[in-house]
Coordinates of C-alpha atoms and ligand atoms in Angstrom, one line a residue:
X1 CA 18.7 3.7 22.2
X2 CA 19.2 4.0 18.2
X3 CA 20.6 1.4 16.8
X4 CA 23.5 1.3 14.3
X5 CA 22.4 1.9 10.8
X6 CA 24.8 1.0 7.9
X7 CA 25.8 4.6 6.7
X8 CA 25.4 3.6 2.5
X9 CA 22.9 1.3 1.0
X10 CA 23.2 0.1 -2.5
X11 CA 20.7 -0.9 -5.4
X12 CA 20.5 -4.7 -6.5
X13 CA 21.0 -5.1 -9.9
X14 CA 21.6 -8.4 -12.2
X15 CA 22.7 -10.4 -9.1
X16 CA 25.0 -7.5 -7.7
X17 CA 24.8 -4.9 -5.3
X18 CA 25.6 -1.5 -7.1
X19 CA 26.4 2.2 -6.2
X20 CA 23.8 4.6 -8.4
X21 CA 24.3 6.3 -11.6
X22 CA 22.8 9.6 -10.0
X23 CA 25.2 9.2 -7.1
X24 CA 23.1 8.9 -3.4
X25 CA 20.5 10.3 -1.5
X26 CA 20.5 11.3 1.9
X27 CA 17.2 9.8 3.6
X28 CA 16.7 11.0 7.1
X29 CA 14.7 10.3 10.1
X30 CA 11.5 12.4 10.3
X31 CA 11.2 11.8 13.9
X32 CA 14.0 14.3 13.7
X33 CA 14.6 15.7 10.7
X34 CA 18.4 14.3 11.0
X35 CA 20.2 12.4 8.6
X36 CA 20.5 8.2 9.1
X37 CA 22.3 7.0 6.0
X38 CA 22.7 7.3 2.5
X39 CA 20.9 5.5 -0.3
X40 CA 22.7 4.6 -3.9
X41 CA 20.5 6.9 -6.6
X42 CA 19.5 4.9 -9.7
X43 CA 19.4 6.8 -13.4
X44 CA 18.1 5.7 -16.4
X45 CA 20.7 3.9 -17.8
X46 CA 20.8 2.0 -14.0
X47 CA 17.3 1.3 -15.2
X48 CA 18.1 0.2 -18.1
X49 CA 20.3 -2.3 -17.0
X50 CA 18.0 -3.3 -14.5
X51 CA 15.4 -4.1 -17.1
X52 CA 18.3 -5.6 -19.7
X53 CA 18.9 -8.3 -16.7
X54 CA 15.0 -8.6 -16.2
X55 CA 14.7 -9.5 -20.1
X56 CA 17.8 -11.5 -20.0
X57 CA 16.4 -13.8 -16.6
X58 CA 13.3 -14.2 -18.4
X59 CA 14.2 -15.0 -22.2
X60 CA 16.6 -17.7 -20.9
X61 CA 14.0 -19.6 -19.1
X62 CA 15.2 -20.0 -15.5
X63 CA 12.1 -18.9 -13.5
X64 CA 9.4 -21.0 -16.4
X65 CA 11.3 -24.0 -16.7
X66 CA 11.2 -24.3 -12.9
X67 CA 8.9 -26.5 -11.6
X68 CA 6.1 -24.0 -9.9
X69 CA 6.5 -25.3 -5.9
X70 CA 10.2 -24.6 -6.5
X71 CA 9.5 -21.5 -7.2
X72 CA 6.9 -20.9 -4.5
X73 CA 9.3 -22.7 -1.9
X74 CA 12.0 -19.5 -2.8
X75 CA 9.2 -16.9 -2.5
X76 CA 8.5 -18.5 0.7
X77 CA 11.7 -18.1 1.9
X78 CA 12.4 -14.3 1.0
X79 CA 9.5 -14.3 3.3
X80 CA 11.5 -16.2 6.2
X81 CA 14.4 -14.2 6.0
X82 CA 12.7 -11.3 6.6
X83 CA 11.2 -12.7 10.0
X84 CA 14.4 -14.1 11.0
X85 CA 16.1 -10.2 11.2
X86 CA 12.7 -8.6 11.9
X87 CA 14.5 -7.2 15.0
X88 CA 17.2 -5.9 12.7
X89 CA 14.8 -4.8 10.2
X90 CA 12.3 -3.2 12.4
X91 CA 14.0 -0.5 14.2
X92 CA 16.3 0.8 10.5
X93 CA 12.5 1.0 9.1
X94 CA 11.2 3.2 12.3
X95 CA 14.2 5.5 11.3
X96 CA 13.3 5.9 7.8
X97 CA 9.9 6.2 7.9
X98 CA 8.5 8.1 11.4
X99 CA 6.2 5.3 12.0
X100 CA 5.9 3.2 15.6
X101 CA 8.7 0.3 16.3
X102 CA 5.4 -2.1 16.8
X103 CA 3.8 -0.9 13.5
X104 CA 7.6 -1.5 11.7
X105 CA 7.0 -5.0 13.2
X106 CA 3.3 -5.1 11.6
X107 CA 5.1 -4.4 8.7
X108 CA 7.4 -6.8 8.4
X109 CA 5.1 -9.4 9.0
X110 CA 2.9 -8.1 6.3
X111 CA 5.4 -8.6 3.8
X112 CA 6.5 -12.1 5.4
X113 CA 2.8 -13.2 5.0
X114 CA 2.5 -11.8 1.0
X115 CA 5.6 -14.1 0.4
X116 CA 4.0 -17.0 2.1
X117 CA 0.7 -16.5 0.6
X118 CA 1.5 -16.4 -2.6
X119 CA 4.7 -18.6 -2.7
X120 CA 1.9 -21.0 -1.7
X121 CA -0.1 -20.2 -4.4
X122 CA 2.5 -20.1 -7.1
X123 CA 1.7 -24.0 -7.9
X124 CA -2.0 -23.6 -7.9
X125 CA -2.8 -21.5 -10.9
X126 CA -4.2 -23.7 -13.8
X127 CA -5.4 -23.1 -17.4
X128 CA -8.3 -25.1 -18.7
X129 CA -9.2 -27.3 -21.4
X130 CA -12.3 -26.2 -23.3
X131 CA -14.7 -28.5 -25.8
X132 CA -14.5 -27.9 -29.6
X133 CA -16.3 -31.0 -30.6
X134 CA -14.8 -33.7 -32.9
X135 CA -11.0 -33.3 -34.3
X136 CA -10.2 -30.9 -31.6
X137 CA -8.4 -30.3 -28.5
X138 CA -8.0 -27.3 -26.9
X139 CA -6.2 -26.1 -24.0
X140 CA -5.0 -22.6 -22.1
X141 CA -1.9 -21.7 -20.5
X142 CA -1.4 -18.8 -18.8
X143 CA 2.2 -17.6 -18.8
X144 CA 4.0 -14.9 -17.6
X145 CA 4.4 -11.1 -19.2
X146 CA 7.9 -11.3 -19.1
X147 CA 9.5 -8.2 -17.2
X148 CA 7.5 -6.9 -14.4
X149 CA 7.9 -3.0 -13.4
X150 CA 6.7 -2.1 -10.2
X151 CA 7.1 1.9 -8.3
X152 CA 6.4 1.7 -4.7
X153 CA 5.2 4.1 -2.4
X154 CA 6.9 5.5 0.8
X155 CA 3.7 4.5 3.0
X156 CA 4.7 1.0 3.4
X157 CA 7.6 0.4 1.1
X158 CA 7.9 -3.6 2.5
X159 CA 4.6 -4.5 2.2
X160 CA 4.2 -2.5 -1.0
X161 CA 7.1 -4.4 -2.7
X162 CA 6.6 -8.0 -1.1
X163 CA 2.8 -7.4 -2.7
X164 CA 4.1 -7.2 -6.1
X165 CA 6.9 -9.4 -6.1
X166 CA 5.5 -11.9 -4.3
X167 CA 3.2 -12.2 -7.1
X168 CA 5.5 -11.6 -9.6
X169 CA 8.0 -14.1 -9.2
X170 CA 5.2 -16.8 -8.2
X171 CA 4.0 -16.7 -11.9
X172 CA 7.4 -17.0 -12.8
X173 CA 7.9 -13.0 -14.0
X174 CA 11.5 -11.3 -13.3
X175 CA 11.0 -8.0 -11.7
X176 CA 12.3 -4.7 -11.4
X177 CA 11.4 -2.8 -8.6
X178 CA 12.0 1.0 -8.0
X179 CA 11.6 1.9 -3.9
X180 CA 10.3 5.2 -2.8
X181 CA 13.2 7.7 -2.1
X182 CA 11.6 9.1 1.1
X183 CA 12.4 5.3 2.6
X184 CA 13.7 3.2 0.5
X185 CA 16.6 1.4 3.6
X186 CA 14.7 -1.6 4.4
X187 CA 14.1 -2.5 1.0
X188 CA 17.6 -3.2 0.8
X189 CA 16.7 -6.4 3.1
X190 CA 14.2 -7.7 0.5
X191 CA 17.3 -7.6 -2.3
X192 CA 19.7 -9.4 0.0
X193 CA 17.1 -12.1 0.7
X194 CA 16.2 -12.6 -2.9
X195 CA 19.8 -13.2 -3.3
X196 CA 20.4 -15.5 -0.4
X197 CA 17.1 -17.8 -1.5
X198 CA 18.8 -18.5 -4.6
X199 CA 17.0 -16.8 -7.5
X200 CA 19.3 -16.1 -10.5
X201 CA 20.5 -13.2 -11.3
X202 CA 18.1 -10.4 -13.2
X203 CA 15.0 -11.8 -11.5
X204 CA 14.3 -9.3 -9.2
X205 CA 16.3 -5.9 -8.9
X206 CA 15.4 -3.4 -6.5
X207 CA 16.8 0.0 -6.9
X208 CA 16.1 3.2 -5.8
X209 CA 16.2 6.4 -7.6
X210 CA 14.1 9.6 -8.0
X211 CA 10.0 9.3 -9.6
X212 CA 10.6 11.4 -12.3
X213 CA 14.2 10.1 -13.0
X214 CA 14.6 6.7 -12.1
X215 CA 10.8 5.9 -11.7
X216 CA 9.7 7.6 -14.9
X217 CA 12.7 5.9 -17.1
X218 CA 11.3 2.8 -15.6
X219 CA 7.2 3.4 -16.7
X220 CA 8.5 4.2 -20.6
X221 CA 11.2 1.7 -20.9
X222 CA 10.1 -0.2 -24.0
X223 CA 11.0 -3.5 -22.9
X224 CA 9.1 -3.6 -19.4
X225 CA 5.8 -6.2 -20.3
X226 CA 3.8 -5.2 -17.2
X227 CA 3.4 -2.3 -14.8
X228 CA 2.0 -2.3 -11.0
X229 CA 1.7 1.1 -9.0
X230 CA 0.8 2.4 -6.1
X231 CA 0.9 6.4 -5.2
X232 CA -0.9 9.3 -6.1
X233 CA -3.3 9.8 -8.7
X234 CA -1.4 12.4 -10.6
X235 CA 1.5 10.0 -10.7
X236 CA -0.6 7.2 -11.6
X237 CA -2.1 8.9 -14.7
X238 CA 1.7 9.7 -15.7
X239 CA 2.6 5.9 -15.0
X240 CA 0.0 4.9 -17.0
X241 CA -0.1 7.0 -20.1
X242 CA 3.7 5.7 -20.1
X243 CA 2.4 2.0 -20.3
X244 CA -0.5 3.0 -22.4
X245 CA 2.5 4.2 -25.5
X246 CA 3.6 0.9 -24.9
X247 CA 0.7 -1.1 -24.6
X248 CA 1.5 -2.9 -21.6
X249 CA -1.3 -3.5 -19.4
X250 CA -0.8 -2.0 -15.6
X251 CA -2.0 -2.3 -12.4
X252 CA -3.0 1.3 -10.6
X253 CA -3.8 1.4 -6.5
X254 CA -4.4 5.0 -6.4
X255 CA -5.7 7.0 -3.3
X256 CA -8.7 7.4 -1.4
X257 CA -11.3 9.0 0.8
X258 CA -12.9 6.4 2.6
X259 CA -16.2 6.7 4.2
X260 CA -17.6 4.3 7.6
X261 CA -21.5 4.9 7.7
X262 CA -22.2 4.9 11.5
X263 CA -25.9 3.8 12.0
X264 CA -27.7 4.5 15.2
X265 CA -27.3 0.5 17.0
X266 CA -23.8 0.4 16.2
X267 CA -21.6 -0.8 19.1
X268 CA -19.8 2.9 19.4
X269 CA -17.2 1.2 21.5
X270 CA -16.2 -1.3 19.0
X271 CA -16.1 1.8 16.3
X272 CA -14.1 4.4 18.8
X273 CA -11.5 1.7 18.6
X274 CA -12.0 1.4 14.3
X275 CA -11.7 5.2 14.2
X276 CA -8.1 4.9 16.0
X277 CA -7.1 2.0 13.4
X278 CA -8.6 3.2 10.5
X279 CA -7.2 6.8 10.7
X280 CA -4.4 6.7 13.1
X281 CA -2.7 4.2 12.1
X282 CA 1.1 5.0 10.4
X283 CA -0.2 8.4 11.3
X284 CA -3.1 8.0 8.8
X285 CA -1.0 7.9 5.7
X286 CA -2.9 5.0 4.4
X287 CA -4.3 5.1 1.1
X288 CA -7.5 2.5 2.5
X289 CA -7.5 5.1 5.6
X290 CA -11.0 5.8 7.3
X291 CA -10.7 9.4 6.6
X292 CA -14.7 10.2 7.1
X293 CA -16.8 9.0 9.6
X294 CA -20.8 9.5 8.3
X295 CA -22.8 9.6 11.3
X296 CA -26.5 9.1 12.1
X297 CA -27.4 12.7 13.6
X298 CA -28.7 11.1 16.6
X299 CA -25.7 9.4 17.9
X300 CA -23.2 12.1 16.3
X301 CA -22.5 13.7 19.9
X302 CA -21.8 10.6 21.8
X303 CA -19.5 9.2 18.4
X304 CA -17.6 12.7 18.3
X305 CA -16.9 12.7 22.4
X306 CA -15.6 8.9 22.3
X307 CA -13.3 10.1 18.9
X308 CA -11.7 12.9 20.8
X309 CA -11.6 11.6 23.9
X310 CA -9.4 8.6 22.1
X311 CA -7.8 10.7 19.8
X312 CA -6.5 13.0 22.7
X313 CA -5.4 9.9 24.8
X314 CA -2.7 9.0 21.6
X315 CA 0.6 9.7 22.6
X316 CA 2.8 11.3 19.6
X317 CA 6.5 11.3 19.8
X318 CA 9.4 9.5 18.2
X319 CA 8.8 5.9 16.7
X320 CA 11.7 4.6 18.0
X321 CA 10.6 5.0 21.6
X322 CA 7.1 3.0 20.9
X323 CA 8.0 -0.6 21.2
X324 CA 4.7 -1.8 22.6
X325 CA 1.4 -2.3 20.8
X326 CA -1.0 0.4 21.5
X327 CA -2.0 4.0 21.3
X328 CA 0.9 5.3 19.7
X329 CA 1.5 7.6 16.9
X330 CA 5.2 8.4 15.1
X331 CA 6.0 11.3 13.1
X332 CA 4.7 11.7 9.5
X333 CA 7.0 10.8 6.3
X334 CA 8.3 14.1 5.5
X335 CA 8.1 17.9 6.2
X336 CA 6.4 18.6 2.4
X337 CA 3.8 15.7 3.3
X338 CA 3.3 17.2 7.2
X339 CA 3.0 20.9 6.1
X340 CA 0.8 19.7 3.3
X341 CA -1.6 17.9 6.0
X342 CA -1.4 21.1 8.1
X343 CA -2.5 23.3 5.3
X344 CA -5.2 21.2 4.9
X345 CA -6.3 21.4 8.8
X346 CA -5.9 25.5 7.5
X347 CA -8.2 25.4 4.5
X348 CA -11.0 23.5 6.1
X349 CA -11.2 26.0 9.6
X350 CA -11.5 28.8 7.0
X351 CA -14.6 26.8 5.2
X352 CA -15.7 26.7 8.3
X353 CA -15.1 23.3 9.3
X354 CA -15.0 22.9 14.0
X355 CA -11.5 21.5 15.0
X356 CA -12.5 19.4 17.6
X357 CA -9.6 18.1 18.9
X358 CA -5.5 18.4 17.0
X359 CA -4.5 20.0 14.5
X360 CA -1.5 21.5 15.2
X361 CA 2.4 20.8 14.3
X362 CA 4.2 19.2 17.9
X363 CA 6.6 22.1 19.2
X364 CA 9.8 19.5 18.5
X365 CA 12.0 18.5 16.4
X366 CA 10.9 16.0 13.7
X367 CA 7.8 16.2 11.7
X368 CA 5.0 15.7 13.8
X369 CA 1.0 16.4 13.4
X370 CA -1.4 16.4 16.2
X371 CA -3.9 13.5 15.7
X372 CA -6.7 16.0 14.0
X373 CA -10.7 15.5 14.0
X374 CA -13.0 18.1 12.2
X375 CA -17.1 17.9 12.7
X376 CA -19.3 20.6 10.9
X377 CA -17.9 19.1 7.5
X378 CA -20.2 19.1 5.0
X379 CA -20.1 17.1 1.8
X380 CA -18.5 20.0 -0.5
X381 CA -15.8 21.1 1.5
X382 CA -12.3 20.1 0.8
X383 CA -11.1 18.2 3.5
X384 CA -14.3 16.3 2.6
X385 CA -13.2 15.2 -1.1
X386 CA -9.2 15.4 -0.9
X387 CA -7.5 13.1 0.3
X388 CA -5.0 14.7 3.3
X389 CA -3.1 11.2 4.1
X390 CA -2.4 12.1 7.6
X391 CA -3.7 12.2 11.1
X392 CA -7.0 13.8 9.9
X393 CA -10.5 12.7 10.5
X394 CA -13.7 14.3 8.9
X395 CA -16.7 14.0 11.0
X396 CA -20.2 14.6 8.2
X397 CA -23.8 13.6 9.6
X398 CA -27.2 12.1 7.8
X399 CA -30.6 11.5 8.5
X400 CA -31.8 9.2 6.2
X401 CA -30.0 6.2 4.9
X402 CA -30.5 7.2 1.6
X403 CA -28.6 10.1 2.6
X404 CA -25.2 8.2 4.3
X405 CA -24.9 6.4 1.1
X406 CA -25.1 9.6 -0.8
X407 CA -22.5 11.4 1.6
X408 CA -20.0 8.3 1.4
X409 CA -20.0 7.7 -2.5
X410 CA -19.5 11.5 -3.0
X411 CA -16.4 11.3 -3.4
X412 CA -14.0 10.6 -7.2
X413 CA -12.1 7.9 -4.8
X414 CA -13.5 4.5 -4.3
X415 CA -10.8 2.2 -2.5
X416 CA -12.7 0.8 0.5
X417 CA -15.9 1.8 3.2
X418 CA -17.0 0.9 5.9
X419 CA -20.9 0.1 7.9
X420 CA -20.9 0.3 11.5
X421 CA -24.5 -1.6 12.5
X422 CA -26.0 -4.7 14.3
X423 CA -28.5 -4.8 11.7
X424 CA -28.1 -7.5 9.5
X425 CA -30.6 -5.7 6.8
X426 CA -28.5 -2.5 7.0
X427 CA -25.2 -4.0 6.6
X428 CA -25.9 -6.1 4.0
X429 CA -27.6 -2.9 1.3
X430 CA -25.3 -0.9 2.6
X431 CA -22.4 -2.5 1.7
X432 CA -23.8 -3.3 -1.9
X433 CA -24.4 0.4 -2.3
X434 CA -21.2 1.6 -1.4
X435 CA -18.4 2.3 -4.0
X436 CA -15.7 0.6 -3.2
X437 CA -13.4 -2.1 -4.2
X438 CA -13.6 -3.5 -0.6
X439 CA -16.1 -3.0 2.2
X440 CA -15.6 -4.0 5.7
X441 CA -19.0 -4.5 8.0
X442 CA -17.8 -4.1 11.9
X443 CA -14.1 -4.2 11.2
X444 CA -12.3 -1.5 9.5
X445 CA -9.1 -3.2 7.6
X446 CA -11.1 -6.6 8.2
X447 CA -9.9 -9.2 5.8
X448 CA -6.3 -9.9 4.4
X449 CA -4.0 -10.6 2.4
X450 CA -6.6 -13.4 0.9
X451 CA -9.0 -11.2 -0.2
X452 CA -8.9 -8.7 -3.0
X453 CA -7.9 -5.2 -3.1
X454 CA -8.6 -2.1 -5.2
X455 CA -10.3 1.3 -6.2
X456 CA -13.3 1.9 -8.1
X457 CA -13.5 5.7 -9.5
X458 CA -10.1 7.5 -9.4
X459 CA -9.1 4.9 -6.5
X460 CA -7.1 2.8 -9.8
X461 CA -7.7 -0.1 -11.2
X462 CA -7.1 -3.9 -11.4
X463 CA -6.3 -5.8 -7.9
X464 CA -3.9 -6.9 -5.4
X465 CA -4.0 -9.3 -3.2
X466 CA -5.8 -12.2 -3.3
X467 CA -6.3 -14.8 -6.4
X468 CA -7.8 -11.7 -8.3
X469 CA -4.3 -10.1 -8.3
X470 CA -2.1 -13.2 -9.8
X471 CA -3.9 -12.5 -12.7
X472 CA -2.6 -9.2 -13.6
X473 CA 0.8 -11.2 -13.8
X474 CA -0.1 -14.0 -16.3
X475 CA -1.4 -13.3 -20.1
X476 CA -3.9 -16.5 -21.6
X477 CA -2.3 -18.2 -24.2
X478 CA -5.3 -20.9 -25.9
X479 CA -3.5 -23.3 -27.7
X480 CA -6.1 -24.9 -30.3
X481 CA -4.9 -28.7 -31.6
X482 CA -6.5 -30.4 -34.9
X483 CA -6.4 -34.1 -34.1
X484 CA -7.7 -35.5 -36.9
Ligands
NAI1 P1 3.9 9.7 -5.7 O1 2.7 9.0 -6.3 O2 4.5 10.8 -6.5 O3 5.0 8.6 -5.3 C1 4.9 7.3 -5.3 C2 6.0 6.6 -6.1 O4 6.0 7.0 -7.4 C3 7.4 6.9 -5.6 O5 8.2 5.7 -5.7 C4 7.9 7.9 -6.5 O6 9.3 8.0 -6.7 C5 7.3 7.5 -7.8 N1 7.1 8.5 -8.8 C6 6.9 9.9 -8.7 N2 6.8 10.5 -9.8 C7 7.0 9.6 -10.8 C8 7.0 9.6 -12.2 N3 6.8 10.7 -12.9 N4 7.2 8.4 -12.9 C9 7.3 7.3 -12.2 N5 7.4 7.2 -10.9 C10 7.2 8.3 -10.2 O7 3.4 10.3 -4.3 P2 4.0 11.4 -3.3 O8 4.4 12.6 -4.1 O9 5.1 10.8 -2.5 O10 2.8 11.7 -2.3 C11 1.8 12.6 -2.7 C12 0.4 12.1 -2.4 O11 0.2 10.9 -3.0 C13 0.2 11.8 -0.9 O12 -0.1 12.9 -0.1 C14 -1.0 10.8 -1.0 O13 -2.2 11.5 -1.1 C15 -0.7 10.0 -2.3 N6 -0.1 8.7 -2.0 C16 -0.8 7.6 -2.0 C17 -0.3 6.4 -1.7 C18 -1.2 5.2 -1.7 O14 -0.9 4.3 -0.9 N7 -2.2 5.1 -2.5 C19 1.1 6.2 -1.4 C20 1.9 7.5 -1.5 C21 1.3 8.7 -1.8
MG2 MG1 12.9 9.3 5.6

């Protein structure tokens, strides 16, 4: 059964929740195409504001003067207030967004874990002292931009926001944060926690509004001191040719078209059940999704029957209705993004591309797509280059090694790949060769929230996660003292 969802959701500016300059939004539940509830619409001068309280929060000291483990311990907590309603939480997010209950859950917990991880880690970042000889000492601090401006994607709007503010607020930056407008409900959790943790008002408002309004006010506003984003390339290049006339340094996690190399002694078990990760989870809209699988001719027959043979056995319906951990998939974000991915199933039968298994709309309500795998792909073809970000799996074959590393980096995208091997010798070259911000041997998505993450090539730059990424948040200052 549905559960109740609060009919209007507001935007959390300077302390207070707020209706929107632009009026609201309807957001509806792709599992049905029907509306759920109705979002507050942020404008620019909503923006503005936003950012005024950001500047304010930050010029009078409250986050810097704190002592860092306070500040951590409040991070920490937005964090625990999210797991203590994650069976409120879960179920509004299923509505929003199409994806499975248990994946809304996965979610949550995600952005739980980024608040723990680097609430923890907000007391541990250090300057250093460095020799000058005689008369001298010298000393860096690093300290934060200021006002931190992050746009967040519909593909996992809380784990996309705790990312950035997690970070943010550890290093002591006040935040504004604009949510995607396809899903931006459960966001609405993240502003209440801030608020019940105790932060002061202006640092961290979370608001949604439209990209090019709300979003695009946001990228130009002359008093924002750092940028984060994470969407499309095209938007990204907008986003940061907007910081670029301010000179303020940003953060870009961009797309991708991730290759696994499938080698001959690979445990094909172990990689069936990768394959259904890496491309079916949240319906493969996944920017680090395994969208090509390069296969070692000789295997490619066995690899392609255990792939449809699992993709088939998916069942596809309504999010709501998929409590349990498993197979599962929901319905995709929107009917633009669906059709899009269908149109792309279209294009790559007419280059000549063999549907194997999928590919087609469900015959209900709601905006479903068939979990899709093409073989006979070859390197040039679309659906080998583009990224879909849906339910969509390209199957391309080599012969020689040489060749698999050629096929995977032929791509402009460089986010993360993949090696499927028992051969220590392979795994190891192969994952130096590959272009890619992160590679994972074995385990598609192996790693965490420890370890760094971002593109090479049109995949963005910069990092999240990880140590790498508090350092897009802080600017060195050296501080050079004459003793005598
Ligand atoms: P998008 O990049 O336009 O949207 C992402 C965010 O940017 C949203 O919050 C949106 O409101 C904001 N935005 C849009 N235009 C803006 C502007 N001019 N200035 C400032 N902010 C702006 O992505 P969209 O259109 O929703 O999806 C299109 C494609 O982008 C997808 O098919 C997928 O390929 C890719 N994408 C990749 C994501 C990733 O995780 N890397 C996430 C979402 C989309
Ligand atoms: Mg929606």
């Amino acid at each position: 059964m549905a559960p109740d969802v609060k009919s209007y959701w507001q935007n959390y500016i300077d302390g207070a929740f707020v209706d929107g300059g632009a009026g609201r939004l309807t957001v509806d539940d792709p599992a049905t195409g029907e509306p759920l509830a109705e979002q507050a619409l942020a404008d620019a001068a909503d923006v503005n504001r936003a950012v005024a309280a950001a500047k304010r929060c930050h010029e009078s000291g409250a986050l810097t003067v704190m002592r860092p483990v306070e500040r951590g311990r409040m991070v920490r907590a937005i964090g625990q207030y999210l797991l203590d309603r994650i069976d409120t939480i879960a179920p509004i997010h299923t509505l929003e967004s199409g994806k499975p209950l248990w994946e809304s859950r996965i979610e949550i917990e995600g952005a739980a874990r980024y608040f723990e991880y680097y609430g923890n880690q907000a007391e541990t970042l250090e300057g250093r002292s460095i020799p000058l000889g005689g008369g001298y000492l010298d000393f860096t601090l690093l300290e934060p931009y200021g006002v931190s401006a992050q746009i967040i994607p519909w593909n996992y709007p809380l784990e996309m926001t705790a990312r950035s503010l997690s970070a943010g607020l550890a290093t002591g930056n006040c935040c504004v944060v604009k949510t995607p407008e396809l899903d931006p409900l459960a966001n609405g959790f993240i502003a209440e926690a801030v608020e019940a943790v105790g932060f002061p008002a202006g640092a961290a408002n979370i608001l949604c509004g439209l990209g090019p309004d709300a979003g695009a006010a946001l990228a130009s506003h002359p008093d924002i001191d750092q940028m984060v984003f994470t969407g499309s390339v095209a938007t990204g290049i907008s986003i940061a040719t907007a910081a670029a006339q301010n000179v303020v340094p940003c953060v870009l996690e961009l797309g991708g078209k991730s290759a696994a190399v499938v080698y001959p002694d690979c445990d094909v078990d172990n990689l069936i059940e990768n394959v259904r990760w890496g491309i079916y989870f949240n319906a493969g809209q996944v920017c680090s999704a395994m969208s090509r699988v390069v296969v070692h001719r000789s295997i490619h027959d066995e690899v392609v029957d255990g792939i449809v043979e699992m993709a088939k056995d998916i069942t596809v319906g309504p999010g709501i209705d998929q409590p349990e951990f498993g197979a599962t998939m929901g319905a995709m974000i929107s009917e633009k993004q669906r059709d899009r991915a269908a149109g792309m199933v279209q294009e790559a039968e007419r280059d000549g591309a063999t549907l194997a298994t999928g590919g087609h709309k469900l015959n209900r309500p709601g905006f479903f797509l068939e979990p899709t795998v093409f073989t006979n792909v070859a390197p040039d073809m679309t659906i080998a280059r583009e990224e879909v970000f849906g339910p969509v799996l390209s199957v391309l074959t080599f012969d020689t090694d040489e060749e698999a590393i050629q096929v995977a980096n032929g791509t402009d995208y460089g986010l993360v790949g993949g090696v499927f091997t028992r051969d220590l010798d392979r795994a190891t070259t192969t994952a130096q060769r590959l272009r890619a911000g992160q590679v994972f041997v074995n385990e598609w998505y192996a790693g965490g929230v420890e370890t760094p993450f971002g593109g090479y090539g049109k995949s963005g730059y910069g990092r999240e996660k990880g140590r790498e990424a508090l350092l897009n948040y802080v600017q060195t200052k050296n501080v050079a003292i004459r003793t005598n």
